[in-house]
mmCIF file of C-alpha atoms in Angstrom:
data_model
loop_
_atom_site.group_PDB
_atom_site.id
_atom_site.type_symbol
_atom_site.label_atom_id
_atom_site.label_comp_id
_atom_site.label_asym_id
_atom_site.label_seq_id
_atom_site.Cartn_x
_atom_site.Cartn_y
_atom_site.Cartn_z
ATOM 1 C CA MET R 25 0.363 -9.629 22.361
ATOM 2 C CA PRO R 26 2.334 -6.364 22.200
ATOM 3 C CA ASN R 27 1.471 -3.619 24.682
ATOM 4 C CA PHE R 28 -0.274 -1.113 22.389
ATOM 5 C CA THR R 29 -0.278 2.553 23.435
ATOM 6 C CA ASP R 30 -3.004 5.137 22.823
ATOM 7 C CA VAL R 31 -1.015 7.854 21.019
ATOM 8 C CA THR R 32 -2.062 11.494 21.374
ATOM 9 C CA GLU R 33 1.076 13.071 19.915
ATOM 10 C CA PHE R 34 4.400 12.269 18.249
ATOM 11 C CA LEU R 35 7.870 13.689 18.828
ATOM 12 C CA LEU R 36 9.614 14.865 15.659
ATOM 13 C CA VAL R 37 13.393 14.427 15.721
ATOM 14 C CA GLY R 38 13.794 16.995 12.934
ATOM 15 C CA LEU R 39 16.713 17.453 10.574
ATOM 16 C CA THR R 40 19.358 17.445 13.286
ATOM 17 C CA ARG R 41 19.651 16.925 17.026
ATOM 18 C CA ARG R 42 22.411 19.548 17.343
ATOM 19 C CA GLN R 43 20.988 22.683 18.959
ATOM 20 C CA GLU R 44 23.578 25.039 17.453
ATOM 21 C CA PHE R 45 22.181 24.414 13.948
ATOM 22 C CA GLN R 46 18.509 25.000 14.841
ATOM 23 C CA VAL R 47 18.493 28.795 14.351
ATOM 24 C CA LEU R 48 20.584 28.535 11.176
ATOM 25 C CA PHE R 49 18.171 25.983 9.687
ATOM 26 C CA PHE R 50 15.223 28.154 10.718
ATOM 27 C CA VAL R 51 16.600 31.168 8.824
ATOM 28 C CA VAL R 52 17.543 29.102 5.750
ATOM 29 C CA PHE R 53 14.186 27.321 5.462
ATOM 30 C CA LEU R 54 12.213 30.491 6.219
ATOM 31 C CA VAL R 55 13.976 32.204 3.300
ATOM 32 C CA VAL R 56 13.393 29.151 1.055
ATOM 33 C CA TYR R 57 9.704 29.059 2.032
ATOM 34 C CA MET R 58 9.197 32.776 1.356
ATOM 35 C CA VAL R 59 10.931 32.491 -2.043
ATOM 36 C CA THR R 60 8.725 29.448 -2.817
ATOM 37 C CA LEU R 61 5.536 31.349 -1.991
ATOM 38 C CA LEU R 62 6.557 34.484 -3.885
ATOM 39 C CA GLY R 63 7.789 32.550 -6.921
ATOM 40 C CA ASN R 64 4.788 30.255 -7.300
ATOM 41 C CA ILE R 65 2.098 32.795 -6.421
ATOM 42 C CA GLY R 66 3.840 35.250 -8.738
ATOM 43 C CA MET R 67 3.760 32.657 -11.528
ATOM 44 C CA ILE R 68 0.026 32.035 -10.970
ATOM 45 C CA ILE R 69 -0.744 35.786 -11.094
ATOM 46 C CA LEU R 70 1.496 36.304 -14.142
ATOM 47 C CA ILE R 71 -0.257 33.526 -16.089
ATOM 48 C CA SER R 72 -3.712 34.804 -15.118
ATOM 49 C CA ILE R 73 -3.097 38.409 -16.282
ATOM 50 C CA SER R 74 -0.858 37.892 -19.345
ATOM 51 C CA PRO R 75 -2.688 37.417 -22.681
ATOM 52 C CA GLN R 76 0.302 35.610 -24.254
ATOM 53 C CA LEU R 77 0.266 33.002 -21.455
ATOM 54 C CA GLN R 78 -3.265 31.714 -22.021
ATOM 55 C CA SER R 79 -2.290 28.465 -23.778
ATOM 56 C CA PRO R 80 -2.931 25.019 -22.215
ATOM 57 C CA MET R 81 0.756 24.658 -21.275
ATOM 58 C CA TYR R 82 0.594 27.679 -18.956
ATOM 59 C CA PHE R 83 -2.822 26.672 -17.638
ATOM 60 C CA PHE R 84 -1.267 23.408 -16.432
ATOM 61 C CA LEU R 85 1.826 25.257 -15.183
ATOM 62 C CA SER R 86 -0.352 27.503 -12.999
ATOM 63 C CA HIS R 87 -1.824 24.387 -11.371
ATOM 64 C CA LEU R 88 1.667 22.962 -10.833
ATOM 65 C CA SER R 89 2.588 26.199 -9.032
ATOM 66 C CA PHE R 90 -0.611 26.013 -6.957
ATOM 67 C CA VAL R 91 0.179 22.436 -5.888
ATOM 68 C CA ASP R 92 3.778 23.431 -5.049
ATOM 69 C CA VAL R 93 2.471 26.161 -2.719
ATOM 70 C CA LEU R 94 0.216 23.643 -0.936
ATOM 71 C CA PHE R 95 2.957 21.000 -0.913
ATOM 72 C CA SER R 96 5.496 23.253 0.764
ATOM 73 C CA SER R 97 2.910 24.795 3.128
ATOM 74 C CA ASN R 98 1.853 21.350 4.352
ATOM 75 C CA VAL R 99 5.320 20.675 5.783
ATOM 76 C CA THR R 100 7.385 23.845 6.214
ATOM 77 C CA PRO R 101 5.378 25.891 8.798
ATOM 78 C CA LYS R 102 5.382 23.017 11.327
ATOM 79 C CA MET R 103 9.067 22.369 10.648
ATOM 80 C CA LEU R 104 9.872 26.051 11.285
ATOM 81 C CA GLU R 105 7.825 26.021 14.497
ATOM 82 C CA ASN R 106 9.655 22.947 15.796
ATOM 83 C CA LEU R 107 13.083 24.343 14.937
ATOM 84 C CA LEU R 108 12.530 27.037 17.582
ATOM 85 C CA SER R 109 10.694 24.815 20.093
ATOM 86 C CA GLU R 110 12.264 22.815 22.881
ATOM 87 C CA ARG R 111 9.573 20.145 22.635
ATOM 88 C CA LYS R 112 9.165 19.234 18.966
ATOM 89 C CA THR R 113 5.737 17.613 18.798
ATOM 90 C CA ILE R 114 2.826 17.091 16.442
ATOM 91 C CA SER R 115 -0.592 15.826 17.525
ATOM 92 C CA TYR R 116 -1.822 12.427 16.338
ATOM 93 C CA VAL R 117 -4.632 14.070 14.349
ATOM 94 C CA GLY R 118 -2.213 16.663 12.981
ATOM 95 C CA CYS R 119 0.090 13.858 11.879
ATOM 96 C CA LEU R 120 -2.699 12.072 9.992
ATOM 97 C CA VAL R 121 -3.805 15.337 8.353
ATOM 98 C CA GLN R 122 -0.235 16.052 7.275
ATOM 99 C CA CYS R 123 0.085 12.507 5.880
ATOM 100 C CA TYR R 124 -3.211 12.867 4.014
ATOM 101 C CA PHE R 125 -2.319 16.117 2.269
ATOM 102 C CA PHE R 126 1.244 15.005 1.585
ATOM 103 C CA ILE R 127 0.190 11.773 -0.164
ATOM 104 C CA ALA R 128 -2.628 13.568 -2.019
ATOM 105 C CA LEU R 129 -0.396 16.368 -3.296
ATOM 106 C CA VAL R 130 2.354 13.952 -4.376
ATOM 107 C CA HIS R 131 -0.155 12.063 -6.538
ATOM 108 C CA VAL R 132 -1.660 15.286 -7.889
ATOM 109 C CA GLU R 133 1.780 16.600 -8.851
ATOM 110 C CA VAL R 134 3.027 13.443 -10.601
ATOM 111 C CA TYR R 135 -0.136 13.294 -12.710
ATOM 112 C CA ILE R 136 -0.015 17.020 -13.513
ATOM 113 C CA LEU R 137 3.532 16.428 -14.780
ATOM 114 C CA ALA R 138 2.152 13.551 -16.892
ATOM 115 C CA VAL R 139 -0.639 15.785 -18.257
ATOM 116 C CA MET R 140 1.936 18.462 -19.114
ATOM 117 C CA ALA R 141 3.987 15.876 -21.051
ATOM 118 C CA PHE R 142 0.846 14.838 -22.972
ATOM 119 C CA ASP R 143 0.162 18.502 -23.723
ATOM 120 C CA ARG R 144 3.682 18.905 -25.200
ATOM 121 C CA TYR R 145 3.101 15.788 -27.304
ATOM 122 C CA MET R 146 -0.149 17.238 -28.699
ATOM 123 C CA ALA R 147 1.465 20.635 -29.395
ATOM 124 C CA ILE R 148 4.505 19.237 -31.218
ATOM 125 C CA CYS R 149 3.153 16.088 -32.884
ATOM 126 C CA ASN R 150 -0.343 17.406 -33.775
ATOM 127 C CA PRO R 151 0.075 21.187 -34.176
ATOM 128 C CA LEU R 152 -2.839 21.603 -36.614
ATOM 129 C CA LEU R 153 -5.291 19.840 -34.295
ATOM 130 C CA TYR R 154 -3.830 21.238 -31.063
ATOM 131 C CA SER R 155 -6.255 24.137 -30.574
ATOM 132 C CA SER R 156 -9.356 22.001 -31.152
ATOM 133 C CA LYS R 157 -8.163 18.914 -29.277
ATOM 134 C CA MET R 158 -6.841 20.865 -26.267
ATOM 135 C CA SER R 159 -9.786 23.216 -25.775
ATOM 136 C CA ARG R 160 -10.488 24.902 -22.434
ATOM 137 C CA VAL R 161 -13.105 22.254 -21.565
ATOM 138 C CA VAL R 162 -10.662 19.425 -22.301
ATOM 139 C CA CYS R 163 -7.939 21.118 -20.221
ATOM 140 C CA VAL R 164 -10.285 21.516 -17.241
ATOM 141 C CA ARG R 165 -11.235 17.843 -17.461
ATOM 142 C CA LEU R 166 -7.590 16.769 -17.737
ATOM 143 C CA ILE R 167 -6.542 18.816 -14.719
ATOM 144 C CA SER R 168 -9.531 17.626 -12.652
ATOM 145 C CA VAL R 169 -8.449 13.968 -12.842
ATOM 146 C CA PRO R 170 -5.187 14.382 -10.836
ATOM 147 C CA TYR R 171 -7.016 16.258 -8.039
ATOM 148 C CA ILE R 172 -9.899 13.788 -7.755
ATOM 149 C CA TYR R 173 -7.674 10.731 -8.026
ATOM 150 C CA GLY R 174 -4.922 12.072 -5.742
ATOM 151 C CA PHE R 175 -7.201 13.018 -2.854
ATOM 152 C CA SER R 176 -9.198 9.765 -3.194
ATOM 153 C CA VAL R 177 -6.110 7.520 -3.131
ATOM 154 C CA SER R 178 -4.703 9.524 -0.224
ATOM 155 C CA LEU R 179 -7.836 8.864 1.842
ATOM 156 C CA ILE R 180 -7.327 5.097 1.457
ATOM 157 C CA CYS R 181 -3.593 5.351 2.248
ATOM 158 C CA THR R 182 -4.256 7.502 5.332
ATOM 159 C CA LEU R 183 -6.783 4.980 6.635
ATOM 160 C CA TRP R 184 -4.027 2.349 6.464
ATOM 161 C CA THR R 185 -1.761 4.757 8.361
ATOM 162 C CA TYR R 186 -4.555 5.075 10.952
ATOM 163 C CA GLY R 187 -4.393 1.275 11.237
ATOM 164 C CA LEU R 188 -0.824 1.378 12.566
ATOM 165 C CA TYR R 189 -0.384 0.568 16.285
ATOM 166 C CA PHE R 190 2.366 1.896 18.543
ATOM 167 C CA CYS R 191 3.945 0.438 21.687
ATOM 168 C CA GLY R 192 5.459 3.391 23.530
ATOM 169 C CA ASN R 193 7.952 4.665 20.957
ATOM 170 C CA VAL R 194 6.439 7.844 19.504
ATOM 171 C CA LYS R 195 9.670 9.479 18.298
ATOM 172 C CA ILE R 196 9.533 10.009 14.507
ATOM 173 C CA ASN R 197 12.977 10.248 12.936
ATOM 174 C CA HIS R 198 11.926 12.965 10.507
ATOM 175 C CA PHE R 199 10.872 16.629 10.318
ATOM 176 C CA TYR R 200 7.278 15.794 9.247
ATOM 177 C CA CYS R 201 4.895 12.848 9.431
ATOM 178 C CA ALA R 202 5.999 10.552 6.620
ATOM 179 C CA ASP R 203 4.995 6.933 6.078
ATOM 180 C CA PRO R 204 8.478 5.295 6.178
ATOM 181 C CA PRO R 205 9.493 6.600 9.658
ATOM 182 C CA LEU R 206 5.959 5.931 11.004
ATOM 183 C CA ILE R 207 6.180 2.330 9.790
ATOM 184 C CA LYS R 208 9.616 2.049 11.410
ATOM 185 C CA ILE R 209 8.318 2.893 14.913
ATOM 186 C CA ALA R 210 4.968 1.037 14.661
ATOM 187 C CA CYS R 211 4.516 -2.405 16.266
ATOM 188 C CA GLY R 212 1.208 -3.434 14.639
ATOM 189 C CA GLY R 213 -0.445 -3.112 11.242
ATOM 190 C CA VAL R 214 3.000 -2.685 9.708
ATOM 191 C CA HIS R 215 2.993 -5.323 6.964
ATOM 192 C CA ILE R 216 -0.185 -4.226 5.176
ATOM 193 C CA LYS R 217 0.837 -0.543 5.385
ATOM 194 C CA GLU R 218 4.366 -1.219 4.111
ATOM 195 C CA TYR R 219 3.117 -3.454 1.293
ATOM 196 C CA THR R 220 0.376 -1.062 0.149
ATOM 197 C CA MET R 221 2.729 1.946 0.335
ATOM 198 C CA ILE R 222 5.258 0.309 -2.002
ATOM 199 C CA VAL R 223 2.602 -1.143 -4.346
ATOM 200 C CA ILE R 224 0.558 2.077 -4.667
ATOM 201 C CA ALA R 225 3.681 4.230 -5.054
ATOM 202 C CA GLY R 226 5.090 1.790 -7.610
ATOM 203 C CA ILE R 227 1.897 1.619 -9.672
ATOM 204 C CA ASN R 228 1.307 5.376 -9.732
ATOM 205 C CA PHE R 229 4.913 6.371 -10.356
ATOM 206 C CA THR R 230 5.232 3.730 -13.095
ATOM 207 C CA TYR R 231 1.974 4.697 -14.819
ATOM 208 C CA SER R 232 2.517 8.459 -14.698
ATOM 209 C CA LEU R 233 6.186 8.141 -15.674
ATOM 210 C CA SER R 234 5.195 5.872 -18.576
ATOM 211 C CA VAL R 235 2.904 8.631 -19.899
ATOM 212 C CA VAL R 236 5.832 11.069 -19.685
ATOM 213 C CA LEU R 237 8.333 8.707 -21.363
ATOM 214 C CA ILE R 238 5.971 7.627 -24.155
ATOM 215 C CA SER R 239 5.009 11.266 -24.832
ATOM 216 C CA TYR R 240 8.646 12.321 -25.080
ATOM 217 C CA ALA R 241 9.613 9.293 -27.177
ATOM 218 C CA LEU R 242 6.962 10.337 -29.723
ATOM 219 C CA ILE R 243 8.125 13.967 -29.461
ATOM 220 C CA VAL R 244 11.740 12.973 -30.212
ATOM 221 C CA VAL R 245 10.614 10.993 -33.268
ATOM 222 C CA ALA R 246 8.541 13.968 -34.510
ATOM 223 C CA VAL R 247 11.369 16.470 -33.908
ATOM 224 C CA LEU R 248 13.936 14.339 -35.732
ATOM 225 C CA ARG R 249 11.640 14.356 -38.771
ATOM 226 C CA MET R 250 11.598 18.162 -38.846
ATOM 227 C CA HIS R 251 13.658 19.719 -41.648
ATOM 228 C CA SER R 252 14.078 23.081 -39.927
ATOM 229 C CA ALA R 253 16.884 23.425 -37.348
ATOM 230 C CA ASP R 254 15.004 26.341 -35.749
ATOM 231 C CA GLY R 255 11.902 24.160 -35.438
ATOM 232 C CA ARG R 256 13.889 21.443 -33.689
ATOM 233 C CA ARG R 257 15.498 23.941 -31.333
ATOM 234 C CA LYS R 258 12.144 25.538 -30.445
ATOM 235 C CA ALA R 259 10.511 22.139 -29.843
ATOM 236 C CA PHE R 260 13.292 20.957 -27.538
ATOM 237 C CA SER R 261 13.418 24.294 -25.669
ATOM 238 C CA THR R 262 9.714 24.042 -24.740
ATOM 239 C CA CYS R 263 10.331 20.538 -23.345
ATOM 240 C CA GLY R 264 13.604 21.188 -21.500
ATOM 241 C CA SER R 265 12.054 22.895 -18.469
ATOM 242 C CA HIS R 266 9.443 20.179 -18.030
ATOM 243 C CA LEU R 267 12.011 17.378 -18.322
ATOM 244 C CA THR R 268 14.150 19.055 -15.649
ATOM 245 C CA ALA R 269 11.188 19.283 -13.261
ATOM 246 C CA VAL R 270 10.170 15.660 -13.961
ATOM 247 C CA SER R 271 13.698 14.327 -13.390
ATOM 248 C CA MET R 272 14.087 16.086 -10.035
ATOM 249 C CA PHE R 273 10.653 15.208 -8.654
ATOM 250 C CA TYR R 274 10.463 11.566 -9.736
ATOM 251 C CA GLY R 275 14.080 10.873 -8.815
ATOM 252 C CA THR R 276 13.686 11.998 -5.213
ATOM 253 C CA LEU R 277 10.287 10.320 -4.675
ATOM 254 C CA ILE R 278 11.423 6.971 -6.098
ATOM 255 C CA PHE R 279 14.446 7.080 -3.776
ATOM 256 C CA MET R 280 12.131 7.767 -0.809
ATOM 257 C CA TYR R 281 9.109 5.505 -1.343
ATOM 258 C CA LEU R 282 10.181 2.482 -3.380
ATOM 259 C CA ARG R 283 12.433 1.042 -0.660
ATOM 260 C CA ARG R 284 11.623 -0.828 2.527
ATOM 261 C CA PRO R 285 11.841 1.473 5.576
ATOM 262 C CA THR R 286 15.090 0.821 7.498
ATOM 263 C CA GLU R 287 17.046 2.992 9.913
ATOM 264 C CA GLU R 288 19.499 3.863 7.160
ATOM 265 C CA SER R 289 16.859 4.554 4.481
ATOM 266 C CA VAL R 290 14.824 6.758 6.878
ATOM 267 C CA GLU R 291 17.949 8.802 7.739
ATOM 268 C CA GLN R 292 18.830 9.213 4.067
ATOM 269 C CA GLY R 293 15.179 9.974 3.301
ATOM 270 C CA LYS R 294 15.286 13.073 5.514
ATOM 271 C CA MET R 295 17.912 14.672 3.299
ATOM 272 C CA VAL R 296 16.009 13.690 0.142
ATOM 273 C CA ALA R 297 12.742 14.995 1.654
ATOM 274 C CA VAL R 298 14.298 18.451 2.093
ATOM 275 C CA PHE R 299 14.817 18.483 -1.646
ATOM 276 C CA TYR R 300 11.266 17.637 -2.729
ATOM 277 C CA THR R 301 9.385 19.495 0.036
ATOM 278 C CA SER R 302 11.411 22.722 -0.038
ATOM 279 C CA VAL R 303 13.944 22.971 -2.848
ATOM 280 C CA ILE R 304 11.924 21.658 -5.838
ATOM 281 C CA PRO R 305 8.835 23.869 -5.141
ATOM 282 C CA MET R 306 11.232 26.834 -4.935
ATOM 283 C CA LEU R 307 13.093 25.912 -8.142
ATOM 284 C CA ASN R 308 10.092 25.133 -10.375
ATOM 285 C CA PRO R 309 9.118 28.794 -11.077
ATOM 286 C CA MET R 310 12.783 29.584 -11.814
ATOM 287 C CA ILE R 311 13.125 26.590 -14.172
ATOM 288 C CA TYR R 312 10.000 27.527 -16.124
ATOM 289 C CA SER R 313 10.740 31.258 -16.243
ATOM 290 C CA LEU R 314 14.497 31.437 -16.872
ATOM 291 C CA ARG R 315 14.303 28.990 -19.782
ATOM 292 C CA ASN R 316 11.030 30.254 -21.238
ATOM 293 C CA LYS R 317 10.921 33.132 -23.714
ATOM 294 C CA ASP R 318 7.149 33.746 -23.339
ATOM 295 C CA VAL R 319 7.352 34.057 -19.550
ATOM 296 C CA LYS R 320 10.316 36.446 -19.744
ATOM 297 C CA GLU R 321 8.509 38.606 -22.318
ATOM 298 C CA ALA R 322 5.370 38.666 -20.142
ATOM 299 C CA VAL R 323 7.415 39.827 -17.141
ATOM 300 C CA ILE R 324 9.099 42.556 -19.221
ATOM 301 C CA LYS R 325 5.715 43.820 -20.498
ATOM 302 C CA ILE R 326 4.264 43.981 -16.978
ATOM 303 C CA ILE R 327 7.337 45.866 -15.705
ATOM 304 C CA ALA R 328 7.101 48.264 -18.674
ATOM 305 C CA LYS R 329 3.395 48.901 -18.002
ATOM 306 C CA ALA R 330 4.120 49.521 -14.324
ATOM 307 C CA ASN R 331 6.834 52.061 -15.217
ATOM 308 C CA LEU R 332 4.517 53.880 -17.654
ATOM 309 C CA ARG R 333 1.871 54.349 -14.943
ATOM 310 C CA ARG R 334 4.320 56.141 -12.669
#
């Protein structure tokens, strides 16, 4: 029998062991975090106060921004704290809480992206029925499913994480509590956790991505049937931002969670994790605003109103 240890805290290796880069990383990720908060909270406020942004697409976008704020805030503050600390630790309970919210928010986000793809399908392929089929009640129900499902699945996954046993090695080769590095240092309960992690991630990524791909396949067919070049251009422009966000988020998560945890994959996963915990939440408001005429017009109107009040 292995010599199991009662764990009270974990040591986080972080992004790098080189002390000379700690302050530089702190400044960089603090700036990224502040831009993420300002961009996403700004997007939520803009959508809530702009009459031209009251369509279902922007309703779902506001929830994507809300989840991005939570997603980044679940990881970044502790990472910033540890970058300036000599002893980079996280309590056992804190680790489980971080795991719980991370898994929950990942599932919420992938299904919000799927709902947004379905919304684009309804808007482009069924424009005459769009307003009645995508009413406010329907939108609230659609957005409720990712939250309920994501936090429920995460509870089950976190209980399996709680079932991991450790034998003295409590050094996590990561900057937050993630399943792959935890599995790598555990000495008991590993097989069921590893198997369920890959199966659940595979099922949910496959199902949600299938909704996205089928929706866009039907959109492409509908757009190609359009006789107007302007109509085609407008249809593709409304989908471009969403496709960019989907490609970045799914690509990084598949790379991270659909492989068996090894020393090499965990090390590579740290670099990928920076992208989906910090960079993508920061980029999403920029992607949806810079390539979106309605958002740019809403910003211009608010700035004009603010100047008139002076």
